[in-house]
Amino acid sequence: MASHRSSAGDPTRTLELLWREAAPLKGQRGPKPGLTVDTVVATAVELADAEGLDAVTMRALAGKLGIAPMGLYTYVPGRAELIDLMLDGLYAGMARRKPKTRDWRARLEAVAHDNRALFTKHAWLADVSTTRPPLGPGQLAKYEYELQALEGAGLGDVEQDAALTFVLGFVESCARAASDMRAARLESQMSDATWWQANAPLLARMSDPERYPTASRVGTAAGQAHGAAYNPEHAFRFGLERVLDGLSALMGQAPPPKRSRTVARKTAR
Amino acid sequence: MASHRSSAGDPTRTLELLWREAAPLKGQRGPKPGLTVDTVVATAVELADAEGLDAVTMRALAGKLGIAPMGLYTYVPGRAELIDLMLDGLYAGMARRKPKTRDWRARLEAVAHDNRALFTKHAWLADVSTTRPPLGPGQLAKYEYELQALEGAGLGDVEQDAALTFVLGFVESCARAASDMRAARLESQMSDATWWQANAPLLARMSDPERYPTASRVGTAAGQAHGAAYNPEHAFRFGLERVLDGLSALMGQAPPPKRSRTVARKTAR
DNA sequence: TGCAACTGCGTACGTCGTACGTAGATTCGG
DNA sequence: CCGAATCTACGTACGACGTACGCAGTTGCA
């Protein structure tokens, strides 16, 4: 498991659910529902935060809510739709500060950091397809807010959308990589250092520097610099700088004076 | 399902398997294995290509190979390791042309396109964590080859690694988005146009242009330009240009004379 | 030729999501 | 105010899945 995809069932039903348009207009006979959709979704988020998305089984969630497993299907058509609701709920709850700067780059940087913070707070988000979730109120509000970071930067509408997609895709990509690393570490039950120590001999025998000169030089340098094969924090900082520079170029501006840029320097081998 | 994660078991065992170092040195009594690891992996790839990663069930694969489900565990420790092997096999089989240009940008662009082609040919790759696969021969050869695209561009070793990770992450991100779209379309059993037609009324009622002015303006423009909410092809072209421009800035070069760049232009509302 | 090692495989267990049917609670029509 | 219509909550059960475990049979070596 660990995956998602949305509404195998009626997509319109999902949309109604997202916008909380479930029709309570009709007769309303029978027993009153003891719970609300919001309670269910909120509890699911709690569970996912605490134990990961895989732990959000219909049984486990029902147990936490004190109802029978099948009782969940009263509120939610299925697991996929539940996850859609969780995602949109999180989006809806994101802080939307009034942008205080006229610099689009700073605004967009803030957007990237906000998104990254969400992935950090809810690690299970990396296991969800955030690219194409059904259009809920949270998603829409988020889109509106984030687009405004690019308003007035001289981009056409289509480019504005593409630029935002680009930035968000980058952040998600980083988050997923970070999550993969975390999962790998948990599974292997050993720290990066231990793993390296255990497998270095085998790897050294395989990957001889004569056949793979560049890989061993660069790989070693990167490994030593980061203390691991991959450093999420560094990858994010580095990548975000590139992303923003790339967009700067689109707007015909030169990248800003190098702030934290390390001097390019060849490591001797 | 639809997910991955690697070797819950002994990681060293996985490494030996990747490098095909399974010890046939010892006694070798008992019946000879009727199959080889390579056959198993190749068949699994065929199956995944044809019906997706979810279809690569231990049972289904065993059936295709004409053995009992549990017989697979003779060759492979488990499903996760099988997927690792599939991935590394694909990497090993990637074409590695001799770079014919001295222009790092063209070389890196080629790397991006090659990777994209792999994702296109094997759509199930988007469901696999390609960020941190165990270090196999294919992965290593790929790393070596792709790093060479950045050699001589004036980057330090650590930056070289970061730049490659950045580019590959971008390609994977695009591939995943494209795959998500495809899956959504398949599931909903209707074309994008039909979906839009069915849900436009509800969405229009919800997302009124007064509350979400930017979103509706930009969203409409993008939707009309692409004929859908998201256009993978456009996202890739646009993003790759930004990625390369961003790296250009790092190297202190100006981005190249605009080739296919559309003129930034505000769409009137 | 016997024996011990090692392979291939069958059975079975514990998960999961969820289809389906039933019983009971609730409100509406008269 | 009461029967009937109707909706909710829930229990049982099914068919997937990955894979632990143990047995039987085949093979190489002494």
Coordinates of C-alpha atoms (C1' of nucleotides) in Angstrom, one line a residue:
Chain A
M1 CA 0.0 0.0 0.0
A2 CA 1.1 3.6 0.6
S3 CA -0.8 4.8 -2.3
H4 CA -3.8 6.7 -3.2
R5 CA -5.2 7.7 -6.5
S6 CA -8.5 9.4 -6.1
S7 CA -12.2 8.6 -6.4
A8 CA -12.6 5.4 -8.3
G9 CA -16.2 6.0 -7.8
D10 CA -18.3 9.0 -8.8
P11 CA -16.1 12.0 -9.1
T12 CA -19.0 14.3 -8.7
R13 CA -19.8 12.8 -5.3
T14 CA -16.2 13.5 -4.3
L15 CA -16.5 17.1 -5.4
E16 CA -19.7 17.5 -3.4
L17 CA -17.9 16.1 -0.4
L18 CA -14.9 18.3 -0.8
W19 CA -17.2 21.4 -0.8
R20 CA -19.3 19.9 2.0
E21 CA -22.3 20.0 -0.2
A22 CA -23.7 16.7 0.9
A23 CA -27.4 17.3 0.6
P24 CA -29.0 17.5 4.1
L25 CA -31.9 19.0 2.4
K26 CA -33.9 15.9 2.0
G27 CA -36.1 13.9 4.4
Q28 CA -33.4 13.2 6.9
R29 CA -35.1 10.2 8.4
G30 CA -33.3 7.5 10.3
P31 CA -30.8 7.9 13.0
K32 CA -28.7 11.0 13.1
P33 CA -25.1 10.5 12.2
G34 CA -23.0 10.4 15.3
L35 CA -20.0 11.9 13.6
T36 CA -19.2 14.5 11.0
V37 CA -17.0 14.3 7.9
D38 CA -14.7 16.8 9.5
T39 CA -14.2 14.7 12.6
V40 CA -13.4 11.7 10.5
V41 CA -10.9 13.6 8.3
A42 CA -9.3 15.3 11.3
T43 CA -8.8 12.1 13.1
A44 CA -7.4 10.5 9.9
V45 CA -4.9 13.3 9.7
E46 CA -3.9 12.8 13.3
L47 CA -3.4 9.1 12.7
A48 CA -1.3 9.8 9.6
D49 CA 0.8 12.3 11.4
A50 CA 1.5 9.9 14.2
E51 CA 2.0 6.7 12.4
G52 CA 2.2 7.4 8.7
L53 CA -0.2 7.0 5.8
D54 CA 0.0 3.2 5.8
A55 CA -1.4 3.2 9.4
V56 CA -4.5 4.9 8.1
T57 CA -6.4 1.8 7.5
M58 CA -10.2 1.9 7.5
R59 CA -10.1 -0.5 10.5
A60 CA -7.6 1.5 12.5
L61 CA -9.4 4.8 11.8
A62 CA -12.7 3.3 12.7
G63 CA -11.2 2.0 15.9
K64 CA -9.9 5.4 16.8
L65 CA -13.3 6.9 16.2
G66 CA -15.1 4.2 18.2
I67 CA -17.2 2.9 15.4
A68 CA -17.2 -0.3 13.3
P69 CA -15.0 -0.4 10.3
M70 CA -17.8 -0.3 7.8
G71 CA -19.3 2.7 9.6
L72 CA -16.8 4.9 8.0
Y73 CA -18.4 4.4 4.6
T74 CA -21.3 6.3 5.9
Y75 CA -19.2 9.5 5.8
V76 CA -16.7 8.7 3.1
P77 CA -17.1 6.7 -0.1
G78 CA -13.7 5.0 0.3
R79 CA -10.1 5.3 1.3
A80 CA -9.1 7.3 -1.8
E81 CA -11.7 9.9 -1.2
L82 CA -10.7 10.1 2.5
I83 CA -7.2 11.0 1.5
D84 CA -8.4 13.6 -1.0
L85 CA -10.3 15.2 1.9
M86 CA -7.3 15.1 4.2
L87 CA -5.2 16.8 1.6
D88 CA -7.7 19.5 0.8
G89 CA -8.3 20.1 4.5
L90 CA -4.6 20.7 5.0
Y91 CA -4.5 23.1 2.1
A92 CA -7.4 25.0 3.5
G93 CA -5.6 25.4 6.8
M94 CA -2.4 26.8 5.5
A95 CA -1.6 30.3 6.7
R96 CA -1.9 32.9 4.1
R97 CA 0.0 35.9 5.2
K98 CA -0.4 39.2 3.5
P99 CA 2.6 39.5 1.2
K100 CA 4.7 42.4 2.6
T101 CA 7.2 42.6 -0.2
R102 CA 7.0 43.9 -3.7
D103 CA 9.8 41.5 -4.7
W104 CA 8.3 38.5 -6.5
R105 CA 11.3 36.4 -5.8
A106 CA 11.0 36.9 -2.1
R107 CA 7.2 36.1 -2.3
L108 CA 7.8 33.0 -4.3
E109 CA 10.5 31.9 -2.0
A110 CA 8.1 32.2 0.9
V111 CA 5.6 30.1 -1.0
A112 CA 8.2 27.4 -1.5
H113 CA 9.1 27.4 2.2
D114 CA 5.5 27.3 3.3
N115 CA 4.9 24.3 1.2
R116 CA 8.0 22.6 2.4
A117 CA 6.9 23.3 6.0
L118 CA 3.6 21.5 5.2
F119 CA 5.5 18.5 4.0
T120 CA 7.7 18.6 7.0
K121 CA 4.8 18.8 9.4
H122 CA 2.8 16.1 7.7
A123 CA 5.4 13.7 6.4
W124 CA 2.8 11.4 4.9
L125 CA 2.0 14.0 2.3
A126 CA 5.0 12.8 0.3
D127 CA 3.2 9.5 -0.2
V128 CA 0.2 11.3 -1.8
S129 CA -0.2 12.5 -5.3
T130 CA -0.5 16.2 -4.7
T131 CA -0.2 17.1 -8.4
R132 CA -3.7 16.5 -9.4
P133 CA -6.0 16.3 -6.5
P134 CA -9.7 17.0 -7.2
L135 CA -10.4 20.6 -7.0
G136 CA -11.5 21.4 -3.5
P137 CA -11.9 24.6 -1.6
G138 CA -8.5 24.3 0.0
Q139 CA -6.8 23.6 -3.2
L140 CA -8.5 26.5 -4.9
A141 CA -7.7 29.0 -2.1
K142 CA -4.1 27.8 -2.1
Y143 CA -3.9 28.3 -5.9
E144 CA -5.3 31.8 -5.6
Y145 CA -2.9 32.8 -2.9
E146 CA 0.1 31.3 -4.5
L147 CA -0.6 32.8 -7.9
Q148 CA -0.6 36.2 -6.3
A149 CA 3.1 35.8 -5.5
L150 CA 3.7 35.9 -9.3
E151 CA 1.3 38.8 -10.0
G152 CA 2.9 41.8 -11.5
A153 CA 6.1 40.0 -12.4
G154 CA 5.5 40.5 -16.0
L155 CA 4.4 37.0 -16.9
G156 CA 1.5 36.0 -19.1
D157 CA -1.3 34.0 -17.5
V158 CA -0.2 30.7 -19.0
E159 CA 3.4 31.3 -17.9
Q160 CA 2.2 32.3 -14.4
D161 CA 0.5 28.9 -14.0
A162 CA 3.5 27.1 -15.4
A163 CA 5.9 28.9 -13.1
L164 CA 3.8 28.0 -10.0
T165 CA 3.5 24.4 -11.1
F166 CA 7.2 24.3 -11.6
V167 CA 8.0 25.6 -8.1
L168 CA 5.5 23.4 -6.4
G169 CA 6.7 20.4 -8.3
F170 CA 10.2 21.1 -7.1
V171 CA 9.2 21.3 -3.5
E172 CA 7.2 18.1 -3.8
S173 CA 10.1 16.4 -5.4
C174 CA 12.4 17.4 -2.6
A175 CA 9.9 16.3 0.0
R176 CA 9.5 12.9 -1.6
A177 CA 13.2 12.4 -1.7
A178 CA 13.6 13.3 1.9
S179 CA 10.8 11.0 2.8
D180 CA 12.3 8.1 0.9
M181 CA 15.5 8.7 2.8
R182 CA 13.8 8.7 6.1
A183 CA 11.9 5.5 5.2
A184 CA 15.1 3.8 4.1
R185 CA 16.8 4.7 7.3
L186 CA 14.0 3.4 9.4
E187 CA 13.8 0.1 7.5
S188 CA 17.4 -0.6 7.5
Q189 CA 17.4 0.0 11.2
M190 CA 20.8 1.5 11.0
S191 CA 22.2 5.0 10.6
D192 CA 23.7 6.1 7.3
A193 CA 27.1 5.8 8.8
T194 CA 26.6 2.2 9.9
W195 CA 25.1 1.3 6.5
W196 CA 28.0 2.8 4.8
Q197 CA 30.5 1.0 7.0
A198 CA 28.7 -2.4 6.4
N199 CA 28.6 -2.1 2.7
A200 CA 31.6 0.0 1.8
P201 CA 33.8 -3.1 1.2
L202 CA 31.4 -4.6 -1.3
L203 CA 30.8 -1.4 -3.0
A204 CA 34.5 -0.5 -3.2
R205 CA 35.2 -3.8 -4.8
M206 CA 32.4 -3.3 -7.4
S207 CA 32.8 0.3 -8.2
D208 CA 36.4 0.7 -9.1
P209 CA 37.6 4.2 -9.7
E210 CA 39.1 3.2 -13.0
R211 CA 35.8 2.3 -14.6
Y212 CA 33.9 5.0 -12.9
P213 CA 36.3 7.9 -12.3
T214 CA 33.8 10.7 -12.3
A215 CA 31.3 8.9 -10.2
S216 CA 33.8 8.0 -7.5
R217 CA 35.3 11.4 -7.4
V218 CA 32.1 13.3 -7.2
G219 CA 30.3 10.7 -5.2
T220 CA 33.0 10.8 -2.5
A221 CA 33.1 14.5 -2.4
A222 CA 29.3 14.8 -2.1
G223 CA 29.2 12.0 0.5
Q224 CA 31.8 13.6 2.7
A225 CA 30.2 17.1 2.3
H226 CA 26.8 15.9 3.4
G227 CA 27.6 13.0 5.6
A228 CA 25.3 10.9 3.5
A229 CA 24.5 10.0 0.0
Y230 CA 21.8 12.6 -0.1
N231 CA 21.2 15.7 2.0
P232 CA 17.6 16.9 1.7
E233 CA 18.3 20.2 3.3
H234 CA 21.1 21.0 0.9
A235 CA 19.2 19.7 -2.1
F236 CA 16.4 22.0 -1.2
R237 CA 18.5 25.1 -0.7
F238 CA 20.5 24.5 -3.8
G239 CA 17.5 23.6 -6.0
L240 CA 15.4 26.5 -4.9
E241 CA 18.1 29.0 -5.8
R242 CA 18.3 27.4 -9.2
V243 CA 14.5 27.4 -9.6
L244 CA 14.3 31.1 -8.8
D245 CA 17.2 32.0 -11.0
G246 CA 15.6 30.1 -13.8
L247 CA 12.5 32.1 -13.4
S248 CA 14.5 35.3 -13.2
A249 CA 15.9 34.6 -16.6
L250 CA 12.4 34.1 -17.9
M251 CA 11.5 37.6 -16.7
G252 CA 14.5 39.0 -18.3
Q253 CA 16.2 40.0 -15.1
A254 CA 19.6 39.0 -14.0
P255 CA 19.8 36.8 -11.0
P256 CA 20.3 38.8 -7.8
P257 CA 23.8 39.4 -6.4
K258 CA 25.0 36.1 -5.1
R259 CA 24.0 35.8 -1.5
S260 CA 24.9 32.4 -0.2
R261 CA 26.5 31.1 -3.3
T262 CA 29.5 28.9 -2.8
V263 CA 32.4 29.6 -5.1
A264 CA 32.6 26.9 -7.7
R265 CA 35.8 25.1 -7.1
K266 CA 37.2 21.8 -8.2
T267 CA 38.1 19.4 -5.5
A268 CA 41.4 17.9 -6.2
R269 CA 41.3 14.1 -6.5
Chain B
M1 CA -0.4 -0.9 -3.2
A2 CA 1.6 0.7 -6.0
S3 CA 4.5 1.2 -3.8
H4 CA 7.9 0.2 -3.3
R5 CA 10.4 0.9 -0.6
S6 CA 13.3 -1.3 -0.8
S7 CA 14.8 -4.3 1.0
A8 CA 13.2 -4.7 4.3
G9 CA 15.5 -7.6 4.7
D10 CA 19.2 -7.8 4.5
P11 CA 20.5 -4.9 2.5
T12 CA 23.7 -6.6 1.9
R13 CA 21.9 -9.5 0.3
T14 CA 20.2 -7.0 -2.0
L15 CA 23.5 -5.5 -3.0
E16 CA 24.9 -8.9 -3.8
L17 CA 21.9 -9.6 -5.9
L18 CA 22.2 -6.4 -7.8
W19 CA 25.8 -7.1 -8.7
R20 CA 24.8 -10.7 -9.4
E21 CA 27.3 -11.9 -6.9
A22 CA 25.1 -14.7 -5.6
A23 CA 27.7 -17.2 -4.6
P24 CA 27.5 -20.2 -6.9
L25 CA 30.9 -21.1 -5.4
K26 CA 29.5 -23.5 -2.9
G27 CA 28.4 -27.1 -3.1
Q28 CA 25.7 -26.6 -5.6
R29 CA 23.8 -29.7 -4.6
G30 CA 20.1 -30.1 -5.1
P31 CA 18.1 -29.5 -8.3
K32 CA 19.4 -26.8 -10.6
P33 CA 17.4 -23.6 -10.7
G34 CA 15.1 -23.7 -13.7
L35 CA 15.2 -20.0 -14.1
T36 CA 17.7 -17.2 -13.7
V37 CA 17.4 -13.9 -11.8
D38 CA 17.6 -12.1 -15.1
T39 CA 14.7 -14.0 -16.6
V40 CA 12.6 -13.2 -13.6
V41 CA 13.4 -9.5 -13.7
A42 CA 13.0 -9.2 -17.4
T43 CA 9.6 -10.9 -17.2
A44 CA 8.6 -8.6 -14.4
V45 CA 9.5 -5.6 -16.5
E46 CA 7.4 -6.9 -19.4
L47 CA 4.5 -7.4 -17.0
A48 CA 4.9 -3.9 -15.6
D49 CA 5.1 -2.4 -19.0
A50 CA 2.0 -4.1 -20.2
E51 CA -0.3 -3.8 -17.1
G52 CA 1.4 -1.5 -14.7
L53 CA 3.3 -2.0 -11.4
D54 CA 0.2 -3.0 -9.5
A55 CA -0.1 -6.0 -11.9
V56 CA 3.3 -7.2 -10.9
T57 CA 2.0 -9.5 -8.2
M58 CA 4.1 -12.3 -7.0
R59 CA 1.4 -14.7 -8.1
A60 CA 0.9 -13.1 -11.5
L61 CA 4.6 -13.0 -12.2
A62 CA 5.0 -16.6 -11.1
G63 CA 2.1 -17.6 -13.3
K64 CA 3.8 -15.9 -16.3
L65 CA 6.9 -17.8 -15.5
G66 CA 5.2 -21.1 -15.1
I67 CA 6.2 -21.6 -11.5
A68 CA 4.4 -21.6 -8.2
P69 CA 4.1 -18.2 -6.4
M70 CA 6.5 -19.1 -3.7
G71 CA 9.0 -20.3 -6.2
L72 CA 9.9 -16.7 -6.9
Y73 CA 11.4 -16.4 -3.5
T74 CA 14.2 -18.7 -4.7
Y75 CA 15.5 -16.0 -6.9
V76 CA 14.4 -12.9 -5.1
P77 CA 14.1 -12.1 -1.4
G78 CA 10.8 -10.3 -1.9
R79 CA 8.8 -7.9 -4.0
A80 CA 10.7 -4.8 -2.9
E81 CA 14.0 -6.3 -4.0
L82 CA 12.5 -7.4 -7.2
I83 CA 11.5 -3.8 -8.0
D84 CA 15.0 -2.7 -7.1
L85 CA 16.4 -5.2 -9.6
M86 CA 13.9 -4.1 -12.3
L87 CA 15.0 -0.5 -11.9
D88 CA 18.7 -1.2 -11.9
G89 CA 18.3 -3.4 -15.0
L90 CA 16.6 -0.5 -16.8
Y91 CA 19.3 1.8 -15.8
A92 CA 21.9 -0.6 -17.1
G93 CA 20.2 -0.8 -20.4
M94 CA 20.0 2.9 -21.1
A95 CA 21.9 4.0 -24.2
R96 CA 25.0 6.0 -23.5
R97 CA 26.0 7.9 -26.5
K98 CA 29.3 9.5 -26.7
P99 CA 28.6 13.2 -26.1
K100 CA 29.2 15.0 -29.4
T101 CA 29.0 18.5 -28.1
R102 CA 31.2 20.6 -25.9
D103 CA 28.2 22.6 -24.7
W104 CA 27.2 21.4 -21.3
R105 CA 23.7 22.7 -21.7
A106 CA 23.1 20.6 -24.7
R107 CA 24.5 17.6 -23.0
L108 CA 22.4 18.1 -19.9
E109 CA 19.4 18.6 -22.0
A110 CA 20.0 15.3 -23.7
V111 CA 20.3 13.6 -20.3
A112 CA 17.0 15.0 -19.3
H113 CA 15.4 13.8 -22.5
D114 CA 16.9 10.4 -22.1
N115 CA 15.5 10.1 -18.6
R116 CA 12.1 11.3 -19.7
A117 CA 12.1 8.8 -22.5
L118 CA 12.7 6.0 -20.0
F119 CA 9.8 7.2 -17.9
T120 CA 7.7 7.3 -21.1
K121 CA 8.6 3.8 -22.2
H122 CA 8.1 2.3 -18.7
A123 CA 5.3 4.3 -17.2
W124 CA 5.4 2.3 -14.0
L125 CA 8.7 4.0 -13.1
A126 CA 6.7 6.9 -11.9
D127 CA 5.4 4.7 -9.1
V128 CA 8.8 3.8 -7.9
S129 CA 11.1 5.7 -5.7
T130 CA 14.0 6.4 -8.1
T131 CA 15.6 8.9 -5.7
R132 CA 17.4 6.5 -3.5
P133 CA 17.6 3.0 -5.0
P134 CA 20.3 0.7 -3.7
L135 CA 23.5 1.3 -5.5
G136 CA 23.6 -1.3 -8.3
P137 CA 25.7 -1.5 -11.4
G138 CA 23.1 0.2 -13.6
Q139 CA 22.6 3.0 -11.2
L140 CA 26.4 3.5 -10.9
A141 CA 27.0 3.5 -14.7
K142 CA 24.1 5.9 -15.1
Y143 CA 25.6 8.2 -12.5
E144 CA 29.0 8.1 -14.1
Y145 CA 27.6 8.8 -17.6
E146 CA 25.3 11.6 -16.5
L147 CA 27.9 13.3 -14.4
Q148 CA 30.1 13.6 -17.4
A149 CA 27.6 15.9 -19.0
L150 CA 28.5 18.4 -16.3
E151 CA 32.3 17.9 -16.5
G152 CA 34.2 20.9 -17.5
A153 CA 31.4 23.3 -16.8
G154 CA 33.2 24.9 -14.0
L155 CA 31.3 23.4 -11.1
G156 CA 32.8 22.0 -7.9
D157 CA 32.3 18.3 -7.2
V158 CA 29.6 18.9 -4.7
E159 CA 27.8 21.3 -6.9
Q160 CA 28.1 18.8 -9.8
D161 CA 26.3 16.2 -7.8
A162 CA 23.7 18.7 -6.6
A163 CA 23.0 19.9 -10.2
L164 CA 22.5 16.4 -11.5
T165 CA 20.2 15.5 -8.6
F166 CA 18.3 18.7 -9.4
V167 CA 17.8 17.9 -13.0
L168 CA 16.8 14.3 -12.4
G169 CA 14.4 15.3 -9.7
F170 CA 12.7 17.6 -12.1
V171 CA 12.3 15.0 -14.7
E172 CA 10.9 12.5 -12.2
S173 CA 8.6 15.1 -10.9
C174 CA 7.2 15.7 -14.4
A175 CA 6.9 12.0 -15.1
R176 CA 5.0 11.5 -11.9
A177 CA 2.6 14.3 -12.7
A178 CA 2.0 12.9 -16.1
S179 CA 1.4 9.5 -14.7
D180 CA -1.0 10.8 -12.2
M181 CA -3.0 12.5 -15.0
R182 CA -3.1 9.3 -17.0
A183 CA -4.3 7.3 -14.0
A184 CA -6.9 9.8 -13.2
R185 CA -8.2 9.8 -16.8
L186 CA -8.3 6.0 -16.9
E187 CA -10.1 5.8 -13.6
S188 CA -12.7 8.3 -14.3
Q189 CA -13.4 6.6 -17.6
M190 CA -13.9 9.9 -19.3
S191 CA -11.9 12.3 -21.3
D192 CA -10.7 15.5 -19.8
A193 CA -13.3 17.3 -21.8
T194 CA -16.2 15.1 -20.6
W195 CA -15.0 15.5 -17.0
W196 CA -14.9 19.2 -17.3
Q197 CA -18.3 19.3 -18.8
A198 CA -19.8 17.2 -16.1
N199 CA -18.3 19.2 -13.2
A200 CA -18.1 22.7 -14.6
P201 CA -21.5 23.7 -13.2
L202 CA -20.6 22.7 -9.7
L203 CA -17.2 24.2 -9.9
A204 CA -18.4 27.4 -11.4
R205 CA -20.9 27.7 -8.5
M206 CA -18.2 27.2 -6.0
S207 CA -15.3 29.1 -7.3
D208 CA -16.7 32.4 -8.0
P209 CA -14.4 34.9 -9.8
E210 CA -15.0 37.5 -7.1
R211 CA -13.5 35.5 -4.4
Y212 CA -10.8 34.0 -6.5
P213 CA -10.0 36.5 -9.2
T214 CA -6.5 35.4 -10.0
A215 CA -7.2 31.7 -9.9
S216 CA -10.1 32.0 -12.3
R217 CA -8.3 34.2 -14.7
V218 CA -5.1 32.2 -14.8
G219 CA -6.8 28.9 -14.5
T220 CA -9.0 29.6 -17.4
A221 CA -6.2 30.8 -19.5
A222 CA -4.1 27.8 -18.8
G223 CA -7.0 25.4 -19.2
Q224 CA -7.8 26.8 -22.6
A225 CA -4.2 26.9 -23.7
H226 CA -3.6 23.3 -22.8
G227 CA -7.0 21.8 -23.3
A228 CA -6.7 20.4 -19.8
A229 CA -5.9 21.4 -16.3
Y230 CA -2.3 20.2 -16.8
N231 CA -0.3 19.6 -19.8
P232 CA 2.7 17.3 -19.2
E233 CA 4.4 18.1 -22.4
H234 CA 4.3 21.8 -21.8
A235 CA 5.2 21.5 -18.2
F236 CA 8.3 19.6 -19.2
R237 CA 9.4 22.0 -21.9
F238 CA 8.8 25.0 -19.7
G239 CA 10.4 23.5 -16.7
L240 CA 13.5 22.2 -18.4
E241 CA 14.2 25.6 -19.9
R242 CA 14.0 27.1 -16.4
V243 CA 16.2 24.4 -14.9
L244 CA 18.9 24.9 -17.4
D245 CA 18.7 28.7 -17.1
G246 CA 19.0 28.3 -13.4
L247 CA 22.1 26.3 -13.8
S248 CA 23.5 28.7 -16.3
A249 CA 23.2 31.4 -13.7
L250 CA 25.2 29.3 -11.3
M251 CA 28.0 29.0 -13.8
G252 CA 28.0 32.8 -14.2
Q253 CA 26.8 32.6 -17.8
A254 CA 23.9 34.4 -19.2
P255 CA 21.1 32.2 -20.5
P256 CA 21.4 31.6 -24.2
P257 CA 19.6 33.7 -26.7
K258 CA 16.0 32.9 -26.3
R259 CA 15.1 30.1 -28.7
S260 CA 11.5 29.0 -28.2
R261 CA 10.6 31.4 -25.6
T262 CA 7.2 32.8 -25.8
V263 CA 6.9 36.5 -25.2
A264 CA 5.5 37.3 -21.8
R265 CA 2.2 38.8 -22.3
K266 CA -0.7 39.5 -20.1
T267 CA -3.9 38.1 -21.2
A268 CA -6.7 40.6 -20.9
R269 CA -9.5 39.5 -18.7
Chain C
dT1 C1' 25.8 -46.5 -3.8
dG2 C1' 24.4 -44.1 0.1
dC3 C1' 23.9 -39.7 2.4
dA4 C1' 23.5 -35.1 3.2
dA5 C1' 22.7 -30.7 1.4
dC6 C1' 19.9 -27.7 -0.8
dT7 C1' 16.2 -26.6 -4.0
dG8 C1' 11.4 -25.9 -5.5
dC9 C1' 6.9 -25.6 -4.1
dG10 C1' 2.2 -26.2 -1.5
dT11 C1' -0.3 -24.8 2.3
dA12 C1' -1.8 -21.5 5.2
dC13 C1' -1.9 -17.0 7.9
dG14 C1' -2.7 -12.3 8.6
dT15 C1' -3.3 -8.2 6.3
dC16 C1' -6.0 -5.1 3.5
dG17 C1' -10.3 -2.5 1.1
dT18 C1' -15.0 -3.0 0.7
dA19 C1' -19.7 -5.4 -1.3
dC20 C1' -23.8 -6.6 0.6
dG21 C1' -27.6 -7.5 3.7
dT22 C1' -29.9 -6.6 8.0
dA23 C1' -31.8 -4.5 12.0
dG24 C1' -33.1 -0.6 14.2
dA25 C1' -33.9 4.4 14.7
dT26 C1' -36.3 8.3 13.1
dT27 C1' -39.5 11.3 10.8
dC28 C1' -43.4 12.0 7.9
dG29 C1' -48.3 11.3 6.1
dG30 C1' -52.6 10.5 7.5
Chain D
dC1 C1' -51.0 9.9 17.5
dC2 C1' -49.7 5.9 15.0
dG3 C1' -48.2 3.0 11.0
dA4 C1' -45.1 3.1 7.3
dA5 C1' -41.5 4.7 4.6
dT6 C1' -36.7 5.5 4.7
dC7 C1' -32.2 6.2 6.1
dT8 C1' -28.2 5.0 9.3
dA9 C1' -25.0 2.0 11.5
dC10 C1' -22.9 -2.2 11.5
dG11 C1' -21.6 -7.4 11.0
dT12 C1' -20.3 -10.9 8.1
dA13 C1' -17.7 -12.3 4.4
dC14 C1' -15.0 -12.2 0.0
dG15 C1' -11.2 -11.9 -2.7
dA16 C1' -7.0 -9.8 -3.2
dC17 C1' -2.3 -9.3 -1.5
dG18 C1' 2.9 -10.6 0.5
dT19 C1' 5.1 -14.2 2.5
dA20 C1' 6.4 -17.7 6.8
dC21 C1' 7.2 -22.2 7.1
dG22 C1' 7.9 -27.0 6.3
dC23 C1' 8.1 -30.9 3.4
dA24 C1' 9.6 -33.7 -0.4
dG25 C1' 12.4 -34.6 -3.9
dT26 C1' 16.7 -34.0 -6.5
dT27 C1' 21.4 -33.7 -6.9
dG28 C1' 26.7 -33.9 -6.0
dC29 C1' 30.2 -36.0 -3.4
dA30 C1' 32.4 -39.5 -0.5

